[in-house]
GROMACS .gro file of C-alpha atoms in nm:
model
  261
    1UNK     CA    1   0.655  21.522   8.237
    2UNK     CA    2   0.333  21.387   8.274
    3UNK     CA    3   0.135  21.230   7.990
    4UNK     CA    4  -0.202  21.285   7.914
    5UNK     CA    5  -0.463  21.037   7.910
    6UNK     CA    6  -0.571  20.874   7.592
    7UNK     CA    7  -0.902  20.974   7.474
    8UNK     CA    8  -0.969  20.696   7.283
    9UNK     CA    9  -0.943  20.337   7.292
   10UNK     CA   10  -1.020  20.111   7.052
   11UNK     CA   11  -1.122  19.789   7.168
   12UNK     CA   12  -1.052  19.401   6.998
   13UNK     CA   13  -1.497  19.477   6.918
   14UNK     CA   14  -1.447  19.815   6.736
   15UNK     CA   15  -1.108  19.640   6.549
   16UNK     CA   16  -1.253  19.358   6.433
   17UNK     CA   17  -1.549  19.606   6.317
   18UNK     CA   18  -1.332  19.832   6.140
   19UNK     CA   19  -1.206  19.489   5.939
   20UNK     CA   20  -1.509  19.375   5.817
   21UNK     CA   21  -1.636  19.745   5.710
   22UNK     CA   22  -1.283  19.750   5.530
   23UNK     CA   23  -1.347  19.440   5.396
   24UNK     CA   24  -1.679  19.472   5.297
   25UNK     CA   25  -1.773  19.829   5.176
   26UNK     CA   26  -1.412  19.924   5.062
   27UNK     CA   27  -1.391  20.163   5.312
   28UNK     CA   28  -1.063  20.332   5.336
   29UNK     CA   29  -0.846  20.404   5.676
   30UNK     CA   30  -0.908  20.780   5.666
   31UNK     CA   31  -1.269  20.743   5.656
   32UNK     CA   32  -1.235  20.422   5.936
   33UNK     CA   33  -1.034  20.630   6.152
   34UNK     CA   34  -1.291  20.953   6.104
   35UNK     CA   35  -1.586  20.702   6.252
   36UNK     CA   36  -1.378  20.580   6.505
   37UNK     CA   37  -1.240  20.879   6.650
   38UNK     CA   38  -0.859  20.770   6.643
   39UNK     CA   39  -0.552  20.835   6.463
   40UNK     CA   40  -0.533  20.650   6.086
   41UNK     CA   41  -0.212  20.452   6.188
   42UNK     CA   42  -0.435  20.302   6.430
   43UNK     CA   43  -0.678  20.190   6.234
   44UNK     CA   44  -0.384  20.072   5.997
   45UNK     CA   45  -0.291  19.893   6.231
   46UNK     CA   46  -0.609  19.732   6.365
   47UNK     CA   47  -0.681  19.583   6.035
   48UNK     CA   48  -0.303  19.433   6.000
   49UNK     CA   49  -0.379  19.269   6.382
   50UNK     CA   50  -0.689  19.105   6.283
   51UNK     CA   51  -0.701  19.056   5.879
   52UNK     CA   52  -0.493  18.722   5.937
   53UNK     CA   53  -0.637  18.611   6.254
   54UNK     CA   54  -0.954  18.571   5.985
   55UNK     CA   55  -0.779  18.413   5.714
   56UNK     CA   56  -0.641  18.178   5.961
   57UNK     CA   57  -1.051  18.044   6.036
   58UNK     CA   58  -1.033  17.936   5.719
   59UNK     CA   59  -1.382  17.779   5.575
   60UNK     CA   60  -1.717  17.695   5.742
   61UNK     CA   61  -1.852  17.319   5.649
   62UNK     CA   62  -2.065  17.328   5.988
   63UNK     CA   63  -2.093  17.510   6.245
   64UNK     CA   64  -1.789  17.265   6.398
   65UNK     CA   65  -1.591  17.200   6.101
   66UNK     CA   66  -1.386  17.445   5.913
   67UNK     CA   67  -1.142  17.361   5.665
   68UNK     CA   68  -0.817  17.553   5.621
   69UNK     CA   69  -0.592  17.348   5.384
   70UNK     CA   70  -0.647  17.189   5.044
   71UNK     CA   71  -0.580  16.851   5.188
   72UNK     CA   72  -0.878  16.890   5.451
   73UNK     CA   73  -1.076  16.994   5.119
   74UNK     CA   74  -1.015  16.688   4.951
   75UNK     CA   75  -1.066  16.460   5.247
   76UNK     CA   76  -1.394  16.648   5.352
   77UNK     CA   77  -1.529  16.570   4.972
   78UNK     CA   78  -1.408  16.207   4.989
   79UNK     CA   79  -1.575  16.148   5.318
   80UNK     CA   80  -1.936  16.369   5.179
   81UNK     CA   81  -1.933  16.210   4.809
   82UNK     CA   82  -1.971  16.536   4.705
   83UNK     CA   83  -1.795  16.671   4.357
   84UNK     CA   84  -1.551  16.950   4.396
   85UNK     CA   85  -1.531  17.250   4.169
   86UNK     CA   86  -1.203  17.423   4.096
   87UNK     CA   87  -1.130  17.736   3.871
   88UNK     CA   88  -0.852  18.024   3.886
   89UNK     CA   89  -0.983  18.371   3.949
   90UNK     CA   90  -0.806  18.731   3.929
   91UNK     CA   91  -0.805  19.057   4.122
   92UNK     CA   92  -0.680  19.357   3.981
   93UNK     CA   93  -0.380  19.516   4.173
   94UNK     CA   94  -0.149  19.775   4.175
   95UNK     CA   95   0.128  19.800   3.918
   96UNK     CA   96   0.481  19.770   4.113
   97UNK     CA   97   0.703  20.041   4.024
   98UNK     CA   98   0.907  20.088   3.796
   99UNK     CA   99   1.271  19.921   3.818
  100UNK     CA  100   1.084  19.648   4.056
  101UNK     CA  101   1.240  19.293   4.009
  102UNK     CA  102   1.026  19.075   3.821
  103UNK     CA  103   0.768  19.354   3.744
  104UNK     CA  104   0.644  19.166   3.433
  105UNK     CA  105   0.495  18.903   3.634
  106UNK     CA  106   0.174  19.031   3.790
  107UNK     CA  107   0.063  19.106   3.406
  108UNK     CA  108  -0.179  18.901   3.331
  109UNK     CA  109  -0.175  18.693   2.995
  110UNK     CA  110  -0.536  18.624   3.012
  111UNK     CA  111  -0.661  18.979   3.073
  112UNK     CA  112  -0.349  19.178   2.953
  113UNK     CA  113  -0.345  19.397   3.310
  114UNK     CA  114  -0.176  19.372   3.661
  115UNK     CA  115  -0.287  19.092   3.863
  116UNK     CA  116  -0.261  18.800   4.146
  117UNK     CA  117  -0.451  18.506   4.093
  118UNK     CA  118  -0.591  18.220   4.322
  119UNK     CA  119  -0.742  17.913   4.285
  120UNK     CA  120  -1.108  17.881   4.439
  121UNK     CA  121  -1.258  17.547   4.542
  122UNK     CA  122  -1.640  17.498   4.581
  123UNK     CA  123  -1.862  17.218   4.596
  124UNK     CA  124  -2.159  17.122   4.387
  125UNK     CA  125  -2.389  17.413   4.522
  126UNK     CA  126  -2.118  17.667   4.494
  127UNK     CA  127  -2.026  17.730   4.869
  128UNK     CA  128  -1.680  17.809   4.895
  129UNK     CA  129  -1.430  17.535   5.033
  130UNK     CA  130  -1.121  17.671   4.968
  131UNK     CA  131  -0.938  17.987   4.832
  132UNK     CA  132  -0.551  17.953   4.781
  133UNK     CA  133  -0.260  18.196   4.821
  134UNK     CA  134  -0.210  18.421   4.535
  135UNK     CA  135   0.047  18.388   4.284
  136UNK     CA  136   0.125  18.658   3.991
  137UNK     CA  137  -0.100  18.677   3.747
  138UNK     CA  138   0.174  18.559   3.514
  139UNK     CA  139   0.118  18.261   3.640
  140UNK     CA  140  -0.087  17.952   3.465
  141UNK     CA  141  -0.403  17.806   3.629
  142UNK     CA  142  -0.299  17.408   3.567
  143UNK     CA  143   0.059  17.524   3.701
  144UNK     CA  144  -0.095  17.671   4.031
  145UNK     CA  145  -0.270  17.373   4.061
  146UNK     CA  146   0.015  17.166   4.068
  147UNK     CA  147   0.259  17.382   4.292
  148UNK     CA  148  -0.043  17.334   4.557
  149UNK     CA  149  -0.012  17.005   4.537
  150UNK     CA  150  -0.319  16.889   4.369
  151UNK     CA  151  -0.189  16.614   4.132
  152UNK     CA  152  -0.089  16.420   4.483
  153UNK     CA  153  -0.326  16.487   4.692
  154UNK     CA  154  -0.591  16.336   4.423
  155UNK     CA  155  -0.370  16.058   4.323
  156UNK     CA  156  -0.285  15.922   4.664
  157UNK     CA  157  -0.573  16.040   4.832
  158UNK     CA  158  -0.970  15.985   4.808
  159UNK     CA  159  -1.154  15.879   4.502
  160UNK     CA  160  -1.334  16.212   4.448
  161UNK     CA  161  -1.470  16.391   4.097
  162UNK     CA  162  -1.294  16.742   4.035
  163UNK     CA  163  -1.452  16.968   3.728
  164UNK     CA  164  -1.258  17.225   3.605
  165UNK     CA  165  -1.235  17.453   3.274
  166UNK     CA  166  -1.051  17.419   2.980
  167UNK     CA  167  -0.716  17.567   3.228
  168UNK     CA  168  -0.658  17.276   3.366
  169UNK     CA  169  -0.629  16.959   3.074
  170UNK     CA  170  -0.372  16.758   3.147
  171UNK     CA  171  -0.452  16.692   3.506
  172UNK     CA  172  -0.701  16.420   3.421
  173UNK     CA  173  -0.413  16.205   3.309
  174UNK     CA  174  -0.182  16.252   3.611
  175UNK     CA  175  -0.471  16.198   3.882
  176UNK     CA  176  -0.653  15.912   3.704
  177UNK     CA  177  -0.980  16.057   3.573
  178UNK     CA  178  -1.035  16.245   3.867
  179UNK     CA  179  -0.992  16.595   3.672
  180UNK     CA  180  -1.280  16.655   3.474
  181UNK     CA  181  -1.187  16.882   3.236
  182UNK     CA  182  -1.397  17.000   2.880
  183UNK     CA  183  -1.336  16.737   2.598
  184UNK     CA  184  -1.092  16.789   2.369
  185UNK     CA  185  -1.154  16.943   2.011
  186UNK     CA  186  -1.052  16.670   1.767
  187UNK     CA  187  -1.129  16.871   1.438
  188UNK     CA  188  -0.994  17.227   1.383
  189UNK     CA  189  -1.128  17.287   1.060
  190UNK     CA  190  -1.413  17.096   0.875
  191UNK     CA  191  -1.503  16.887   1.118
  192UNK     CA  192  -1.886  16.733   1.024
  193UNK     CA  193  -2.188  16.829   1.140
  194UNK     CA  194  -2.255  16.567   1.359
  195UNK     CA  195  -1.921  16.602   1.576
  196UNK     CA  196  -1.987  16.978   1.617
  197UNK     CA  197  -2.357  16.860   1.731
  198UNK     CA  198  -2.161  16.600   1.983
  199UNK     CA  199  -1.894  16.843   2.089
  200UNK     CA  200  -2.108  17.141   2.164
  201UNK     CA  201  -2.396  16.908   2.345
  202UNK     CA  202  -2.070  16.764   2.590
  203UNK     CA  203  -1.934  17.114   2.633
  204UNK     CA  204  -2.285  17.257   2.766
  205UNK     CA  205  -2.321  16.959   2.990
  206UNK     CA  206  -1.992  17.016   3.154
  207UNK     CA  207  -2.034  17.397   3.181
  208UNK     CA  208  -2.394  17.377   3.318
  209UNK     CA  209  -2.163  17.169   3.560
  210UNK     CA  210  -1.915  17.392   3.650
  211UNK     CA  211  -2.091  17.711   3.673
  212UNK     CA  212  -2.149  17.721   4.058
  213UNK     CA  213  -1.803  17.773   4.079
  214UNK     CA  214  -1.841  18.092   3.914
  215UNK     CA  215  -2.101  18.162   4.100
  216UNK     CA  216  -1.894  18.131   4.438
  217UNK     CA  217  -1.611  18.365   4.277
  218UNK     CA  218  -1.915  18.620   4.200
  219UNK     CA  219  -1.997  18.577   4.525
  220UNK     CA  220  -1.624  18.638   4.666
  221UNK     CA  221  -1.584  18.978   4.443
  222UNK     CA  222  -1.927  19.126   4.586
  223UNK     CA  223  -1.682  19.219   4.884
  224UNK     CA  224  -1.541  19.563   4.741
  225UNK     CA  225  -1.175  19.446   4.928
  226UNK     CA  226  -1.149  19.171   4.652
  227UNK     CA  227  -1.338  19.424   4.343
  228UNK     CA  228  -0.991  19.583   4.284
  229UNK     CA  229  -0.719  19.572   4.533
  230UNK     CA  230  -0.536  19.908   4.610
  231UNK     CA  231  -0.302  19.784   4.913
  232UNK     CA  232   0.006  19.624   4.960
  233UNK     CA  233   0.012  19.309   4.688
  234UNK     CA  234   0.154  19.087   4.973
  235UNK     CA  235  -0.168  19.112   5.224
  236UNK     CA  236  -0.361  18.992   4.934
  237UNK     CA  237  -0.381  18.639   5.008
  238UNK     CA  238  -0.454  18.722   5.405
  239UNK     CA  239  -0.747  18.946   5.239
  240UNK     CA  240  -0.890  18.733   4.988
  241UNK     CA  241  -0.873  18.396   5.288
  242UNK     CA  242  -1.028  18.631   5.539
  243UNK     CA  243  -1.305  18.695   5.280
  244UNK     CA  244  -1.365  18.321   5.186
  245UNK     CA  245  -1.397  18.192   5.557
  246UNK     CA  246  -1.667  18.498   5.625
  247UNK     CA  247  -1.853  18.375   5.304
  248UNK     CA  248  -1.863  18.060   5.390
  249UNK     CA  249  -1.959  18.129   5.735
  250UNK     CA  250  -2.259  18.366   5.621
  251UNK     CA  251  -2.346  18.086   5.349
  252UNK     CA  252  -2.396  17.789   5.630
  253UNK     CA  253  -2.586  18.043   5.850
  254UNK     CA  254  -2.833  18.123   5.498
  255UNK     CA  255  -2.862  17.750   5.418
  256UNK     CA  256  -2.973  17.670   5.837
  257UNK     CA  257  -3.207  17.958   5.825
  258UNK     CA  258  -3.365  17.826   5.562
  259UNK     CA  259  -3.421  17.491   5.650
  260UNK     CA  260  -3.553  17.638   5.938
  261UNK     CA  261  -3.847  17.840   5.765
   0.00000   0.00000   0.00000
């Protein structure tokens, strides 16, 4: 039996293509595989081939310096003086089925609705450093923090400023200041006009601060992949890492361009 030919090939160009139009627009497989001209397992499989090899980049510092690990993240901000900007983020996902073990714990307690969340790292002009692994979205900001090692790496490592929200108190006091977290309310009730003058003016400051970091997760959900996620829960972290280093990337080449102009 002889077999025939096959029509169509689709080449490491045309894969990595079909990724970034996934990632991008949202575009689904069927539709992929209708541009392409091939079979929708192919295209399946196209984007599982080269979805990690771009998470695996990581981010783009320069255009010879990419940082893939929280620990690079924190040495690259001790070595630039720059301050670091972390915050939690959330992307909608699929709800497992019913009868799932541990179903419960992609329900969010912030935002009452199935989950993963990841912690995002910029720097003071909001380009993207860092983007973590997802966890459930059960799971608390300040603990995520500290099962990526965080508290250690600050403690032992560079002396480097770190804002953060409200999340995260506590982690000022195990990393020696370097946490810079909202200040604490001291009054519940009646507290006098001039603290509430004080305590507003301090919480401003420090969210006039942080805000670039929302500005890189804004940034991050433009990409439809990360708008809602309606694949398998566990390529989420490849998807939402492959996103971050493309950012990033496209980020360094906008700042050089205009420096250039």
């Amino acid at each position: 039996m002889q077999w025939a030919p096959v029509k169509h090939r689709l080449v490491f160009v045309d894969r990595l293509l079909a990724t970034l139009v996934h990632l991008r627009h949202g575009a689904t497989h069927d539709v992929l595989a209708c541009w392409f001209g091939v079979d929708r397992s192919t295209i399946t499989r196209a984007v599982g081939e080269v979805r990690p090899l771009l998470a695996e980049r990581g981010c783009t510092i320069s255009p010879d310096v990419r940082l893939r690990s929280l620990a690079e993240v924190v040495e690259h901000l001790g070595a630039t003086g720059k301050t670091g900007i972390i915050d939690g983020t959330e992307i909608r996902v699929r709800r497992p089925a019913a009868g799932r073990k541990e179903r419960d714990k992609f329900i969010s307690g912030k935002n009452k609705q199935n989950a993963v969340k990841s912690m995002v790292v910029t720097d003071e002009d909001g380009r993207v450093l860092f983007c973590s692994p997802t966890k459930p979205g059960s799971c608390a900001d300040i603990t995520h923090a500290r099962q990526l090692g965080l508290v250690k790496l600050l403690a032992d490592g560079p002396a480097v400023e770190i804002l953060a929200d409200a999340g995260y108190q506590g982690l000022g006091a195990q990393t020696g200041g370097r946490v810079v977290t909202p200040p604490h309310r001291k009054f519940k009730k009646n507290a006098p006009d001039w603290y509430e003058e004080m305590y507003e003016r301090q919480r401003k400051a420090h969210s006039s601060r942080r805000i670039r970091v929302e500005h890189g997760i804004a940034h991050l959900k433009n990409w439809r992949a990360l708008a809602r996620h309606l694949g398998r829960r566990e390529h989420m972290s490849d998807t939402l890492q492959a996103v971050a280093g493309l950012l990033s990337h496209q980020q360094i080449t906008d700042l050089k361009s205009a420096r250039q102009m």
